Short mmCIF file of C-alpha atoms and ligand atoms in Angstrom, two decimals:
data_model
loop_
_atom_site.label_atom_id
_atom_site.label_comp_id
_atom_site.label_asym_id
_atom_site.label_seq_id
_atom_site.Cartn_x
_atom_site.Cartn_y
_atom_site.Cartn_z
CA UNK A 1 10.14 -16.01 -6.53
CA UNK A 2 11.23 -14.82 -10.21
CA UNK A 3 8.85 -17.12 -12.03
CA UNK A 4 7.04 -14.62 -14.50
CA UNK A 5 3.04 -14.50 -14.59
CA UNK A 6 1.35 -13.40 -17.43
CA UNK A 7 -2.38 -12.35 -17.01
CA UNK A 8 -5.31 -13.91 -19.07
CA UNK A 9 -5.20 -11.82 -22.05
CA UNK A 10 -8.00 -9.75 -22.63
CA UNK A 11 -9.39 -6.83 -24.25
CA UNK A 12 -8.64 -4.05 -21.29
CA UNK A 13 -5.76 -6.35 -20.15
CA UNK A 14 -2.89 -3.97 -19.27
CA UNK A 15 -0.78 -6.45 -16.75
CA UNK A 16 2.60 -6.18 -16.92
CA UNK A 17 4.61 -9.09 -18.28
CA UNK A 18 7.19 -7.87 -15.19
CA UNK A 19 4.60 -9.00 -12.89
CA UNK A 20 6.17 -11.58 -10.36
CA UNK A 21 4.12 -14.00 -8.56
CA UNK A 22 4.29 -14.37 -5.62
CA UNK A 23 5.27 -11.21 -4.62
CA UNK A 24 6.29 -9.66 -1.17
CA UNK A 25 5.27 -6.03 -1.17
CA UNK A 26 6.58 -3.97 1.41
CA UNK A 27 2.97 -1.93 3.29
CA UNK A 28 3.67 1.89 3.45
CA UNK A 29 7.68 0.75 3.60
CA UNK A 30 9.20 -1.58 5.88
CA UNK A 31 6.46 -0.02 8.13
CA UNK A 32 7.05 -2.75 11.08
CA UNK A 33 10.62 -1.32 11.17
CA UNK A 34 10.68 2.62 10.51
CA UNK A 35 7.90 5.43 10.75
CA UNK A 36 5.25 4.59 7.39
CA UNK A 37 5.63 6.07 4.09
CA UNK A 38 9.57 7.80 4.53
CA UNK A 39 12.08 7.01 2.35
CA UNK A 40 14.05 4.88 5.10
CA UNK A 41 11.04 2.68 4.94
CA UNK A 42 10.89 2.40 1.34
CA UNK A 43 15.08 1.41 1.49
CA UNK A 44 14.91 -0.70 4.51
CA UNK A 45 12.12 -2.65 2.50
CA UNK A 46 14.10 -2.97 -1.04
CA UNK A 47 17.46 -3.62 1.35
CA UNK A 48 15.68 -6.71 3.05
CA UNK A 49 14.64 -7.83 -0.61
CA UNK A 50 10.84 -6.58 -1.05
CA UNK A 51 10.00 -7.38 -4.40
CA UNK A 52 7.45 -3.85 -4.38
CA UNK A 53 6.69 -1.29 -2.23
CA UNK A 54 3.27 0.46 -1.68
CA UNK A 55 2.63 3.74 -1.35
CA UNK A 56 -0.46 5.52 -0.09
CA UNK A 57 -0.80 8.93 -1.89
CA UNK A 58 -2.75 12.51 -1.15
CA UNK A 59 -2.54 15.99 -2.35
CA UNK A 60 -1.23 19.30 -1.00
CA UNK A 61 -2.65 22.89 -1.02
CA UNK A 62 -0.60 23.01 -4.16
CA UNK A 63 -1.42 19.80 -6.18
CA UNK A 64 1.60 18.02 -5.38
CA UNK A 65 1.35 14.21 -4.31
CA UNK A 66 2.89 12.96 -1.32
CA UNK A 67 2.94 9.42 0.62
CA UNK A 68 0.91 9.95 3.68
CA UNK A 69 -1.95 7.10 4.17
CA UNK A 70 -4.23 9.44 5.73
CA UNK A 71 -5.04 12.96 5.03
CA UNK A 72 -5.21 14.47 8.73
CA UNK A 73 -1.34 14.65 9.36
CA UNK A 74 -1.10 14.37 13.12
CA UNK A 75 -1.16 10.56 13.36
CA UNK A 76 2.02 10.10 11.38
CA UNK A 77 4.11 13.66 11.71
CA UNK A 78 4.79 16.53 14.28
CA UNK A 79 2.34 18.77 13.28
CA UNK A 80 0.63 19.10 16.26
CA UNK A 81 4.12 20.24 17.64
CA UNK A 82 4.11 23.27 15.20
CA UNK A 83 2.48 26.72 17.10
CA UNK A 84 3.54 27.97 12.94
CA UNK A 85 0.81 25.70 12.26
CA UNK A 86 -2.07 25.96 14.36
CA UNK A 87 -4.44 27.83 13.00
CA UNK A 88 -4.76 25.56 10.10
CA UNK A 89 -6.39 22.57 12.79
CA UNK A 90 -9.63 22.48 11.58
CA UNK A 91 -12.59 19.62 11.04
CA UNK A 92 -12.90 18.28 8.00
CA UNK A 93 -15.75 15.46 6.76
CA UNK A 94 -13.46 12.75 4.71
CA UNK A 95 -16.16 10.65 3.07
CA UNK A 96 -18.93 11.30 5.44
CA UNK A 97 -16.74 11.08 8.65
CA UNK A 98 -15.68 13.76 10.61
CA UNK A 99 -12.00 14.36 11.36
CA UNK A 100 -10.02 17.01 13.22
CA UNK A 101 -6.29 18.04 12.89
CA UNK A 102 -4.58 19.14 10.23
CA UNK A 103 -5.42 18.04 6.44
CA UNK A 104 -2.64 17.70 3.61
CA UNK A 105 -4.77 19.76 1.32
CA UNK A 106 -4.31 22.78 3.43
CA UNK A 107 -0.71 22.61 3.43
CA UNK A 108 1.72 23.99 0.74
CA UNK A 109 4.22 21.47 -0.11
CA UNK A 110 6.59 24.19 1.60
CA UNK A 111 5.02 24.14 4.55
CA UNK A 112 4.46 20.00 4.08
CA UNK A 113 8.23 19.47 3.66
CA UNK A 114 8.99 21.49 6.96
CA UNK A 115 7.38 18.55 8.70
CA UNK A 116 9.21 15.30 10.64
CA UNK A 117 7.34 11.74 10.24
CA UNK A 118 6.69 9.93 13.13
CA UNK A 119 5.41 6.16 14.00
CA UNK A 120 2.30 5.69 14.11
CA UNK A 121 1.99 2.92 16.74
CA UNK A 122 4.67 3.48 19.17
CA UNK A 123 3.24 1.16 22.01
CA UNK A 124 3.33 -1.73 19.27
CA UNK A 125 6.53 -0.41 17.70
CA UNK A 126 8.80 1.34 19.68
CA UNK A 127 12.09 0.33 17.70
CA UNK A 128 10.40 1.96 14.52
CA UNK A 129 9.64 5.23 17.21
CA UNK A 130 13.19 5.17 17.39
CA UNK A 131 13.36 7.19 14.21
CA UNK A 132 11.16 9.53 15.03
CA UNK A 133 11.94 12.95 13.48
CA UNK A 134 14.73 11.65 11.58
CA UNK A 135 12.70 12.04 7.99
CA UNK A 136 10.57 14.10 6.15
CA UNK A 137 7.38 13.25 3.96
CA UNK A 138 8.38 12.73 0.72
CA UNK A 139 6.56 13.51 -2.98
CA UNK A 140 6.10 10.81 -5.36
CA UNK A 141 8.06 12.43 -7.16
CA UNK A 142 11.37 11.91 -4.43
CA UNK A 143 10.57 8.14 -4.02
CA UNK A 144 10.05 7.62 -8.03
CA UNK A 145 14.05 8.84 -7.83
CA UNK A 146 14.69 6.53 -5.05
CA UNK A 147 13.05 3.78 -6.11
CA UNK A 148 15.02 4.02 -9.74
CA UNK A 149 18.20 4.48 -8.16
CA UNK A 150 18.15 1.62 -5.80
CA UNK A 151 16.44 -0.49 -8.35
CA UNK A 152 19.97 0.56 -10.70
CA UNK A 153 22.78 -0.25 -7.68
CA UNK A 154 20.94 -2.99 -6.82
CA UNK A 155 20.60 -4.41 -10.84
CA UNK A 156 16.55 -5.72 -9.90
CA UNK A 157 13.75 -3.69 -10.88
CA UNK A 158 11.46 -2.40 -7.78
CA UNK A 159 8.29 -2.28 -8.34
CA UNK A 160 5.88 0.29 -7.06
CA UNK A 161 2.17 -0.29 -5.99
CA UNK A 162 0.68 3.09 -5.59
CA UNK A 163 -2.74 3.55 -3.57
CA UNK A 164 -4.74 6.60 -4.65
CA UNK A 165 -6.63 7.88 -1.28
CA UNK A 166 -9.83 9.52 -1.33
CA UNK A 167 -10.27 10.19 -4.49
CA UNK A 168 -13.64 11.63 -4.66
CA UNK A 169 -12.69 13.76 -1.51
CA UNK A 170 -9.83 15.07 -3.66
CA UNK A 171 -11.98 15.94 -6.92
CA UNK A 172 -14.28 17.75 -4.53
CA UNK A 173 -11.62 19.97 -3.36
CA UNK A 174 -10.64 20.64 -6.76
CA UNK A 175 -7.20 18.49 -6.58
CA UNK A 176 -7.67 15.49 -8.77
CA UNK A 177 -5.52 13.02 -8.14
CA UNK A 178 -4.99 11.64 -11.69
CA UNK A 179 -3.98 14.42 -13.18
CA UNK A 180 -0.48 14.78 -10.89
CA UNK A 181 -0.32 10.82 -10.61
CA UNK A 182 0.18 10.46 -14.56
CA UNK A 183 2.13 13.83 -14.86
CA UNK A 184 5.03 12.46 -12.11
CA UNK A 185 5.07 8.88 -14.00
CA UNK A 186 5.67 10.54 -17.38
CA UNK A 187 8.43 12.29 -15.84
CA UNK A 188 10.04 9.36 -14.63
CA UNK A 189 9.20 7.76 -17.78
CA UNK A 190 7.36 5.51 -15.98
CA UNK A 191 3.94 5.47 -18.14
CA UNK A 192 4.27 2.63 -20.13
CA UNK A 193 2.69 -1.54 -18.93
CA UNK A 194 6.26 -3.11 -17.97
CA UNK A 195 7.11 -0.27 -15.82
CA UNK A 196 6.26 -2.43 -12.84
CA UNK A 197 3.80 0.58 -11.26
CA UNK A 198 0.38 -0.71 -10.46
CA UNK A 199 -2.20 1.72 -9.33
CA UNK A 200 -4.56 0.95 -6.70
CA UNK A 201 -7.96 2.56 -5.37
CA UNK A 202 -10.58 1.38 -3.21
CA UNK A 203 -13.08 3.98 -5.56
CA UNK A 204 -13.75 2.41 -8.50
CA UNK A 205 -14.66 5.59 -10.84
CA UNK A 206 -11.26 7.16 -10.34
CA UNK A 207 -9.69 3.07 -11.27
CA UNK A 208 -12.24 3.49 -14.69
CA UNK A 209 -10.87 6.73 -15.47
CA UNK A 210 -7.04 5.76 -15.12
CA UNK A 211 -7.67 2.94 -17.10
CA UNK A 212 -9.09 4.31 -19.84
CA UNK A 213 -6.13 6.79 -20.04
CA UNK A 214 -3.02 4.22 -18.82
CA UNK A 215 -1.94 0.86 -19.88
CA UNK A 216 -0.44 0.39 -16.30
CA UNK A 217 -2.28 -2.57 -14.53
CA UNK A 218 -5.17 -1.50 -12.26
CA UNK A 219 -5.86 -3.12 -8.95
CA UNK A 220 -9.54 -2.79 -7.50
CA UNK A 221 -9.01 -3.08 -3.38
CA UNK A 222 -11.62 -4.69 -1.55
CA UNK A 223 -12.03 -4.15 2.57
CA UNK A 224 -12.66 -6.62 5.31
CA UNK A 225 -16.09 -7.61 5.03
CA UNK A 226 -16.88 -6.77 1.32
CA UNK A 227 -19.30 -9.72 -0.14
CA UNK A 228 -17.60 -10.18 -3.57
CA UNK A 229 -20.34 -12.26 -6.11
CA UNK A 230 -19.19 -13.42 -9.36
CA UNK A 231 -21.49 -10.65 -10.82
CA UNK A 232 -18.87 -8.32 -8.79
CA UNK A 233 -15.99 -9.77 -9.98
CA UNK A 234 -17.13 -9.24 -13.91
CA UNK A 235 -17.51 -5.79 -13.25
CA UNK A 236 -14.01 -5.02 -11.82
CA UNK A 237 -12.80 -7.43 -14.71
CA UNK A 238 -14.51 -4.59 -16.92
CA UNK A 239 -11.34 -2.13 -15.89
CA UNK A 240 -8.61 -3.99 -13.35
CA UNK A 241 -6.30 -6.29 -13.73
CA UNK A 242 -6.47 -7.38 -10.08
CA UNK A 243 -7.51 -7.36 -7.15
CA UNK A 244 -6.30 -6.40 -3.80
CA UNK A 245 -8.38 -8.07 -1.12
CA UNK A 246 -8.45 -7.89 2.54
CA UNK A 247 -6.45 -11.09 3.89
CA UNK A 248 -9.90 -12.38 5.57
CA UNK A 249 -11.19 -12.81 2.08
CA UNK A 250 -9.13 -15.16 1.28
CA UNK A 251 -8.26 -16.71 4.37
CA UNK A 252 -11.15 -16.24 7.32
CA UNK A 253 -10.76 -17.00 10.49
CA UNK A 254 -12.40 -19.61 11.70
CA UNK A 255 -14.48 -19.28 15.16
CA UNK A 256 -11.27 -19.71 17.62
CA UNK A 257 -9.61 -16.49 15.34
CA UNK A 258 -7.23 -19.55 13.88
CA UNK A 259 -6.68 -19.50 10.48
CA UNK A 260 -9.86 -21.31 8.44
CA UNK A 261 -10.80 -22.76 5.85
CA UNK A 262 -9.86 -20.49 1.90
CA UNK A 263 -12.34 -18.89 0.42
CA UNK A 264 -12.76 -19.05 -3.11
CA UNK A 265 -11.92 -15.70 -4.14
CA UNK A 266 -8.56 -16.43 -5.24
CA UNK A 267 -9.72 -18.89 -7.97
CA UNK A 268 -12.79 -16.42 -8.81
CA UNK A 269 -10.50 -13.84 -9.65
CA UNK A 270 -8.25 -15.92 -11.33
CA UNK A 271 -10.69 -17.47 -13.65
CA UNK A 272 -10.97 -14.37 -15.11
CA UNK A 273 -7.85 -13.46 -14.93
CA UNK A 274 -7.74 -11.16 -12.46
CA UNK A 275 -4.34 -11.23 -10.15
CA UNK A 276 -4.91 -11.45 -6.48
CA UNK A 277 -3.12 -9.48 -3.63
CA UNK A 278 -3.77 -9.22 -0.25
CA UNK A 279 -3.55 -6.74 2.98
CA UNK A 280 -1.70 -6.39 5.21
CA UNK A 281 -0.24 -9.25 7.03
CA UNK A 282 1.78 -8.21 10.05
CA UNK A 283 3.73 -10.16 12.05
CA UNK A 284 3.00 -9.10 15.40
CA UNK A 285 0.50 -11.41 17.78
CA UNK A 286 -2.33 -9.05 18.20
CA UNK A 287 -2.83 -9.25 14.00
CA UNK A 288 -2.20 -12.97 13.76
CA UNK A 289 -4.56 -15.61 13.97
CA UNK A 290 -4.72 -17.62 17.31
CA UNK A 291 -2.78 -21.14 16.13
CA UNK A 292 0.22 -18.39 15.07
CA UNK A 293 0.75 -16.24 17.91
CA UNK A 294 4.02 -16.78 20.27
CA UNK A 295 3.66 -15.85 23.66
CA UNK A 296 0.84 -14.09 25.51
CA UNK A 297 2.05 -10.35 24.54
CA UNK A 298 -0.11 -8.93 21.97
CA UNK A 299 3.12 -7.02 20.66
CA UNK A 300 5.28 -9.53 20.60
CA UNK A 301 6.14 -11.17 16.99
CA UNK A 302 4.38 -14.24 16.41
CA UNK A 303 5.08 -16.54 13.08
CA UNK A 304 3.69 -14.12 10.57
CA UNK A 305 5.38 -16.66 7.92
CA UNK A 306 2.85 -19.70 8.88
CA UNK A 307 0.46 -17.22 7.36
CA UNK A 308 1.89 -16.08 4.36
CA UNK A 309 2.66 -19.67 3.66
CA UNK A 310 -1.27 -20.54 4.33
CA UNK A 311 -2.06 -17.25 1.78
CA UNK A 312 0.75 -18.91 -0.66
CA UNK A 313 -1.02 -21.72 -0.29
CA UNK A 314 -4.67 -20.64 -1.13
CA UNK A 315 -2.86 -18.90 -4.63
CA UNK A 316 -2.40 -15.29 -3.93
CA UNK A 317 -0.23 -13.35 -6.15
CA UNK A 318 1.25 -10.91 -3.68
CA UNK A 319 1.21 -10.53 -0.06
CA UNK A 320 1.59 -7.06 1.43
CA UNK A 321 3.01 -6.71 4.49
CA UNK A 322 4.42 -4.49 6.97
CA UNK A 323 7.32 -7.03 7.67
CA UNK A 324 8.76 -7.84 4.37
CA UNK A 325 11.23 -10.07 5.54
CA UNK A 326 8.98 -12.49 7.22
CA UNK A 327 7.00 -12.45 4.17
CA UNK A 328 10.55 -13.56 2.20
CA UNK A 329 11.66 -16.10 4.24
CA UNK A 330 8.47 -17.60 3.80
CA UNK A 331 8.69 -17.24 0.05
CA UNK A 332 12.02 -18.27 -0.39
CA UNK A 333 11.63 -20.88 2.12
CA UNK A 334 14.92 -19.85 4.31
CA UNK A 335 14.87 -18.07 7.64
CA UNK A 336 14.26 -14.48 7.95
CA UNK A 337 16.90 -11.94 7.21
CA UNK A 338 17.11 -8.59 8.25
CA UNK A 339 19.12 -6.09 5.72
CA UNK A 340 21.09 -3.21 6.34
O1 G3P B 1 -2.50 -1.90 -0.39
C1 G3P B 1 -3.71 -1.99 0.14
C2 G3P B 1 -3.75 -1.58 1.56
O2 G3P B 1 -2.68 -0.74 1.82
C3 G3P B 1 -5.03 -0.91 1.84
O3 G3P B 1 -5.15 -0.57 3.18
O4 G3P B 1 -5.51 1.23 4.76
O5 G3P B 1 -3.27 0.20 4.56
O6 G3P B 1 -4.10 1.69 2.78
P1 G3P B 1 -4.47 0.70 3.84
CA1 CA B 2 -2.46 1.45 1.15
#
């Protein structure tokens, strides 16, 4: 669990030497437990022992980053509850697909702080609906502060995996992303390679342009379905220090939806030195594959540790999860335990 991991040194190598392998990073929070992306998540996650947490991240009106995973706001908050707000419901293309609601980039971070977060799935998760309204959305700049102070009264570092979203979308509306992103870290004096803060991106130019202006490890994600040749892999070796891959690139299903046979991903990436995480693993049956699942109800919780262990197994680096502490015990070996 603490065993240190140095990446293969080379000449764009930025990896931490804080790195820990394997890791449990805690999706959007302790996101099977509390709303996404709110600062209870983030706690609940670093009280049950998350090694990380991960944090989506898009603009406001006013340049300011915030966690929110997607940029319409109705999914996740009470906007739609908000007559104040209304008139800025609009339809917005977010790389080449329509959306309607209301968009982060049209909101002050005034206005955005006025808002409540809500779950997201409240069929699946209705003990995480519980806390609905209870938070706001917070700026990178608020969990930074949290994560430093609970990483001090706790005497363990926290790491931080931050996603960049829509990047391109963002440069098009005239709100870079980069430019807040390394302006917050500096604050927090958080700009240097052992700050344990990895930045993430599914769009490789803004990746190429952080790291030719950051030593903090970059982490190239890849989605369900991506083919990933070797000739792939060299070029995201050109500028990341990892990868984060979809969990069915590593370990596909086989044609029952039971866990198959690895792929070999993990020990393509790690030829070259690239670390390996993967996304998401959550512990309820309707995400698990068939030979894990407990019980006929989709929403029940199935053993979403058999899995990690099978993604331990095939070499990952990190797992990130919505349910950190399934994801411990089967790190640690030991049965589940739920903080408070
Ligand atoms: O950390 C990677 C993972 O979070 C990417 O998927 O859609 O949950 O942001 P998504
Ligand atoms: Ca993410």
């Amino acid at each position: 669990m603490t065993v240190t991991r140095e990446a293969v040194p080379g000449v764009h190598r930025r990896t931490s030497s804080l790195v820990l392998s394997p890791a449990v990073v805690a999706h959007r929070g302790a996101s099977g437990h509390r709303p996404e992306h709110t600062l209870d998540a983030y706690r609940t996650a670093i009280r049950m022992g998350a090694d990380d947490i991960e944090l989506d991240l898009v603009s406001t009106k006013d340049g300011v980053l915030v966690a929110r995973h997607d940029l319409e706001l109705g999914a996740t908050t009470d906007v739609a509850r908000r007559p104040d707000l209304a008139h800025l419901r609009r339809t917005v293309v977010v790389d080449g697909v329509a959306q309607q609601g209301w968009f982060a980039q049209d909101l002050t971070l005034t206005e955005l702080t006025t808002l409540t977060a809500r779950e997201r799935m409240p069929a699946t998760r209705p003990a995480s609906a519980a806390y609905d309204g209870a938070e706001g959305v917070p700026t990178l700049d608020e969990v930074l502060a949290m994560v430093a102070t609970e990483s001090a009264r706790r005497g363990r570092p926290v790491g931080v995996m931050l996603e960049l979203k829509h990047a391109a979308h963002h440069d098009a509306a005239g709100l870079p992303l980069d430019v807040p992103l390394l302006r917050d870290l500096a604050r927090h004096g958080l700009d240097h390679p052992w700050a344990r803060v990895t930045l993430m991106a599914f769009e490789a130019p803004v990746l190429r342009r952080l790291a030719a202006r950051t030593r903090l490890p970059v982490v190239q994600l890849l989605g369900a379905g991506e083919r990933v040749s070797p000739e792939d892999l060299d070029r995201i070796d050109d500028y990341a220090d990892g990868i984060g891959a979809h969990r069915s690139l590593v370990l596909p299903r086989d044609p029952y939806g039971a866990i198959g046979t690895p792929s070999t991903l993990v020990r393509d990436a790690h030829r070259r030195g690239l670390t390996v995480h993967v996304w998401t693993v959550r512990g309820e049956n309707r995400y698990l594959p068939t030979n894990l699942r407990r019980g006929d109800a989709p929403d029940a919780l199935g053993d979403m540790a058999g899995e990690v262990e099978a993604l331990l197994d095939a070499g990952v680096d990190g797992v990130i999860t919505d349910h950190p502490e399934a994801a411990l015990a089967a790190v640690r070996g030991g049965p589940a335990v739920l903080g408070r």
